[in-house]
CSV table of C-alpha atoms in Angstrom, one decimal:
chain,number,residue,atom,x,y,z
A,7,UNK,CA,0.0,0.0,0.0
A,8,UNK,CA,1.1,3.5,-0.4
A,9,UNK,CA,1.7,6.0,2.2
A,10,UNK,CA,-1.8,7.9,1.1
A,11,UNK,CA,-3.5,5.1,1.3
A,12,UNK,CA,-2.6,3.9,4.3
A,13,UNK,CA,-3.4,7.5,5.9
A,14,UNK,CA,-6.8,7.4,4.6
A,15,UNK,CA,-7.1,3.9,6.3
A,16,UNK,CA,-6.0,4.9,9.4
A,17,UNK,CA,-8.1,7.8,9.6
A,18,UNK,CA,-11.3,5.5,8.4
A,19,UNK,CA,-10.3,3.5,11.6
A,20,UNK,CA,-10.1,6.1,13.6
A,21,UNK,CA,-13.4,7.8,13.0
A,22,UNK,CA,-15.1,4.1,13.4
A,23,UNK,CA,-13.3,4.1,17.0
A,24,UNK,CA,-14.3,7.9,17.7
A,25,UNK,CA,-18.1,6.7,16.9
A,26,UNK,CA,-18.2,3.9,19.1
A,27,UNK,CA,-16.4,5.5,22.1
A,28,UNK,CA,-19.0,8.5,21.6
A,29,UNK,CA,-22.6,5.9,21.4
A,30,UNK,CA,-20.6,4.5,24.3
A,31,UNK,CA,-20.7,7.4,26.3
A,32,UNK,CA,-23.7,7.9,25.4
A,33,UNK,CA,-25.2,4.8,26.3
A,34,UNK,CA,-23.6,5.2,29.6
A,35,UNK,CA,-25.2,8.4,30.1
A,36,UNK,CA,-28.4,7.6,29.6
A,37,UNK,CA,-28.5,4.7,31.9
A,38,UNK,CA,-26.8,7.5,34.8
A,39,UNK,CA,-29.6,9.6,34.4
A,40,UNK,CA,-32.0,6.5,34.4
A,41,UNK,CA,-30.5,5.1,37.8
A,42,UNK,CA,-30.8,8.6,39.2
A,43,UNK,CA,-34.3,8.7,38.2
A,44,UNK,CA,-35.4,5.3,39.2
A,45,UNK,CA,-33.6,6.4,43.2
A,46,UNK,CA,-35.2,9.7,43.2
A,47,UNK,CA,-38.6,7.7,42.1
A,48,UNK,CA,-37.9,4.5,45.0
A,49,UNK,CA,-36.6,7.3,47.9
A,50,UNK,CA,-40.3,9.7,46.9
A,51,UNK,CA,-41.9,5.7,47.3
A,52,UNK,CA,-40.4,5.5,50.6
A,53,UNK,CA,-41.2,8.8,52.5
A,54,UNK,CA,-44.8,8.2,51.1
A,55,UNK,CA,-45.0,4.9,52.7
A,56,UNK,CA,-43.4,6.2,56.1
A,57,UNK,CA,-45.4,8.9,55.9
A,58,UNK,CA,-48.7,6.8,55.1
A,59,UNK,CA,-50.0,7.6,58.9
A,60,UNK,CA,-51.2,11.6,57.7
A,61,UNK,CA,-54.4,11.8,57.5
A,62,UNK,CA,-56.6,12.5,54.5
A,63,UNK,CA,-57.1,16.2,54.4
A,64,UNK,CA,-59.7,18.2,55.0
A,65,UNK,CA,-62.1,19.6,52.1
A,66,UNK,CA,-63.7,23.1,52.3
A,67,UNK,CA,-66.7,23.5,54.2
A,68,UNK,CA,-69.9,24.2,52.1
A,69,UNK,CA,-73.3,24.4,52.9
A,70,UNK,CA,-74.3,22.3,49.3
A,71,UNK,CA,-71.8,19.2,51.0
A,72,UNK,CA,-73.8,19.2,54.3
A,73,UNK,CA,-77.1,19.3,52.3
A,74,UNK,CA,-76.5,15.8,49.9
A,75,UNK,CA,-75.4,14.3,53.4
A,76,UNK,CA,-71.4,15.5,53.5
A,77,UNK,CA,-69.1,15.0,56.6
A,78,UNK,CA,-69.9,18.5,58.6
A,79,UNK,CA,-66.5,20.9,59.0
A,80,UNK,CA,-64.8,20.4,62.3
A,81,UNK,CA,-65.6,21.4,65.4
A,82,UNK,CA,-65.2,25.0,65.5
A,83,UNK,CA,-65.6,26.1,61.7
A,84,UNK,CA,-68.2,27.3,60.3
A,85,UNK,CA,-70.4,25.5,58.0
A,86,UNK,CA,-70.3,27.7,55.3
A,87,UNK,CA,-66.9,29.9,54.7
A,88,UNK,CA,-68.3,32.9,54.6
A,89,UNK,CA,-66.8,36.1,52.1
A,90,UNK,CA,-62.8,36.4,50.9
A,91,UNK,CA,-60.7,38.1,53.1
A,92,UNK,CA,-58.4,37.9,50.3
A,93,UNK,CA,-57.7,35.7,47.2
A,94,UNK,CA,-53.6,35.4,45.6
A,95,UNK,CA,-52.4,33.3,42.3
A,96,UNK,CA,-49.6,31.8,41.9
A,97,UNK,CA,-47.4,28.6,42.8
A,98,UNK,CA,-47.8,25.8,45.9
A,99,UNK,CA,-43.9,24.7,46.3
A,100,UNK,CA,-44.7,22.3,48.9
A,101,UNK,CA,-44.9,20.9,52.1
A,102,UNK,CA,-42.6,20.5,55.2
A,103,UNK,CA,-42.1,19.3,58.6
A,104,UNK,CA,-42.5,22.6,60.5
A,105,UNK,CA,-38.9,24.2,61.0
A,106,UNK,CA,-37.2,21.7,58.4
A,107,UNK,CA,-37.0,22.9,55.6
A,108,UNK,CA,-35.4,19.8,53.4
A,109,UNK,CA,-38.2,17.3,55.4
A,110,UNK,CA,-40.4,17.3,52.7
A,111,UNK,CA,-44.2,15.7,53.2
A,112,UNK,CA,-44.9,13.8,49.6
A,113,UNK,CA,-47.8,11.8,51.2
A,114,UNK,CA,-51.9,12.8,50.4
A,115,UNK,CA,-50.2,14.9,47.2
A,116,UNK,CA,-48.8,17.7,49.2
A,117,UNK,CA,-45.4,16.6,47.6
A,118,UNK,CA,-46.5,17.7,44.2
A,119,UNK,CA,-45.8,21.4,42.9
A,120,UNK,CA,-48.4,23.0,41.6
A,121,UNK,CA,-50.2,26.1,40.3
A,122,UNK,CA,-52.8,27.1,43.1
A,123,UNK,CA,-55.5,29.5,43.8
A,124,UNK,CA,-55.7,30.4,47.6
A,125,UNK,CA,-58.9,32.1,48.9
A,126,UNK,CA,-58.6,33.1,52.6
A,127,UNK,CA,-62.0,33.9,54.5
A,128,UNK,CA,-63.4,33.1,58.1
A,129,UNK,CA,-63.3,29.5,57.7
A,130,UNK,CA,-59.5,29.1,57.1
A,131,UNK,CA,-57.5,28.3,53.9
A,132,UNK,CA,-58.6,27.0,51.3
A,133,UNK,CA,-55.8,26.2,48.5
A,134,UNK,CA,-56.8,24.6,44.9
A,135,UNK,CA,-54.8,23.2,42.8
A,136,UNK,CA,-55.3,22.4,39.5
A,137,UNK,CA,-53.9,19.0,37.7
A,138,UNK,CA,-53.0,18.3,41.6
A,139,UNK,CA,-55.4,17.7,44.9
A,140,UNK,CA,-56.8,20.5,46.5
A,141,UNK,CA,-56.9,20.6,50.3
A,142,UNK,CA,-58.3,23.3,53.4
A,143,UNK,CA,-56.5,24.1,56.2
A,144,UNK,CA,-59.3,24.7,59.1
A,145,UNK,CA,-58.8,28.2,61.0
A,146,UNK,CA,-58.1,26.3,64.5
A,147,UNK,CA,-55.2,24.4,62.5
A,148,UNK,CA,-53.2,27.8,61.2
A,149,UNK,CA,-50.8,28.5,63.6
A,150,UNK,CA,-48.2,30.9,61.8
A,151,UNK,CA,-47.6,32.7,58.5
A,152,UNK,CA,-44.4,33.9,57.6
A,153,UNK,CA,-42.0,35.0,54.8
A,154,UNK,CA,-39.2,32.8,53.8
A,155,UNK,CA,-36.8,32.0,51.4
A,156,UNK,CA,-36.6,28.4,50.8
A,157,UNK,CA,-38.9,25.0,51.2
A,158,UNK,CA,-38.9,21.5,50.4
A,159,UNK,CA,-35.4,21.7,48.5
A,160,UNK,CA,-36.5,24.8,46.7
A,161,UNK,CA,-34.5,28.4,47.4
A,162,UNK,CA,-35.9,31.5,46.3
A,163,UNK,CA,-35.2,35.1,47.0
A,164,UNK,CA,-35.0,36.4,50.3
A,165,UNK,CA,-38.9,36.9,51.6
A,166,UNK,CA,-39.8,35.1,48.0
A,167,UNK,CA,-42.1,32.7,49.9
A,168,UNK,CA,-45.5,32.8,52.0
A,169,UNK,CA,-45.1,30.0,54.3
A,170,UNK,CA,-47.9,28.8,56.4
A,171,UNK,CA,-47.7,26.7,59.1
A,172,UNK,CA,-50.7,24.8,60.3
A,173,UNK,CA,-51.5,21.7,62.4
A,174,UNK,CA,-52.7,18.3,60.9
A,175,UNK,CA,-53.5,14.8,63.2
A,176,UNK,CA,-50.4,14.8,65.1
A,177,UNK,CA,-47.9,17.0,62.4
A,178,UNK,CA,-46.8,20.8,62.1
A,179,UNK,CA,-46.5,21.4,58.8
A,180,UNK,CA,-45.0,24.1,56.4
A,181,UNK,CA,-46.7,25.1,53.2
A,182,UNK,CA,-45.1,27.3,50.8
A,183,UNK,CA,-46.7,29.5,48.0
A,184,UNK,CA,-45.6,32.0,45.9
A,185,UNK,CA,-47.7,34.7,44.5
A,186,UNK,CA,-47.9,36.2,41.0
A,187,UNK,CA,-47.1,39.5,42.5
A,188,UNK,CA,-44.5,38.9,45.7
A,189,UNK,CA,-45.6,42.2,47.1
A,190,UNK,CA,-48.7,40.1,48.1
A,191,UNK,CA,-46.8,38.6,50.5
A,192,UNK,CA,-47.0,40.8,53.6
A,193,UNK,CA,-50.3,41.6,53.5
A,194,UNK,CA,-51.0,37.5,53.5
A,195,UNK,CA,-48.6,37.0,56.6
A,196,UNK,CA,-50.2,40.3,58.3
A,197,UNK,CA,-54.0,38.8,58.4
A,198,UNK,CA,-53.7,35.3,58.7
A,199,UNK,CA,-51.1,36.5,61.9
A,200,UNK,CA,-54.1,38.8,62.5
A,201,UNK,CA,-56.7,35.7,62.2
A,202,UNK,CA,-54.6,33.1,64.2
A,203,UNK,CA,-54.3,35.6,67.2
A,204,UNK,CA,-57.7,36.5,66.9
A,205,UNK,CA,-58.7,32.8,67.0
A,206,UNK,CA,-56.2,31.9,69.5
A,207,UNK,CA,-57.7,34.4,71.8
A,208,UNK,CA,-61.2,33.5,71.3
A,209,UNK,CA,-60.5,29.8,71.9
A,210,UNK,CA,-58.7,30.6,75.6
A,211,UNK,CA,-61.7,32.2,76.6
């Protein structure tokens, strides 16, 4: 063979060997990101299952459930919820152990973000989420609203989150939302620390 052809030969070769190193790599890759997927998917199965003792949560009290023979609200919340003391859009970013902020609760779909619609009146907070399930937190269960900056493995800007903490069976939990217009924020933690005072007071009489 001549020196040109052998050149072209050995550059053949070498593009066969490039190709097969690279679908190598490739391959490889893929099953990585599967692997990590198929943990992240096994570890969100097993908090769900140790997590299995929350109970269901509670629906919105209205007068139309009590009439086709509903379960009645709670003790202590009225059976209808009465006008909005204010309404906010934008995004639920989950749920935590109160004060830990990476203890995230995946069980009864709190665990799933979501777009959410929150409506506040006398009857507590009502939070509904569409593609995901919709749950009410009683008045008697709030017990704090805050801002914050991170929840649930997700980090924000500094007072970029509403986080409400409220009481459920034996739990404390954190919830964290995040309006469509952040100045929203302090108003929210101003009345619902208004509202848990005011209910706090009434109950110790």
């Amino acid at each position: 063979m001549t020196p040109v052809i052998l050149l072209a030969a050995e550059r053949k070769s070498a593009e066969v060997t490039d190709w097969a190193a690279r679908i190598g790599w490739v391959v490889g890759l893929a099953l990585f990101v599967a692997l990590v997927y198929w943990l992240m998917r096994e570890g969100w199965k097993w908090r769900g299952t140790l997590q299995g003792d929350l109970p269901e949560l509670p629906t919105r009290p209205s007068p139309t459930t009590l009439d086709r023979g509903g379960e009645p609200p709670l003790p202590g919340t009225p059976q209808a919820p009465g006008p909005a003391k204010l309404t906010m859009s934008g995004r639920y970013h989950g749920s935590t152990t109160a004060g830990q902020w990476l203890d995230r609760i995946v069980a009864r779909g709190l665990g799933t973000r979501s777009r959410a619609e929150l409506t506040l009146t006398d009857a507590g907070l009502d939070v509904v989420r569409p593609g995901a399930n919709d749950f009410f937190v009683p008045a008697a269960a709030l017990r704090e609203a805050r801002l914050d900056k991170g929840i649930a493995g997700k980090v924000l800007t500094e007072g970029g989150l509403l986080v409400v903490t409220w009481a459920h069976g034996d739990r404390l939990i954190d919830s964290g939302f995040r309006s469509d217009h952040a100045a929203e924020h302090t108003t929210w933690v101003e009345t619902l620390n208004d509202m848990i005072n005011k209910t706090e007071t009434e109950g110790a009489r």
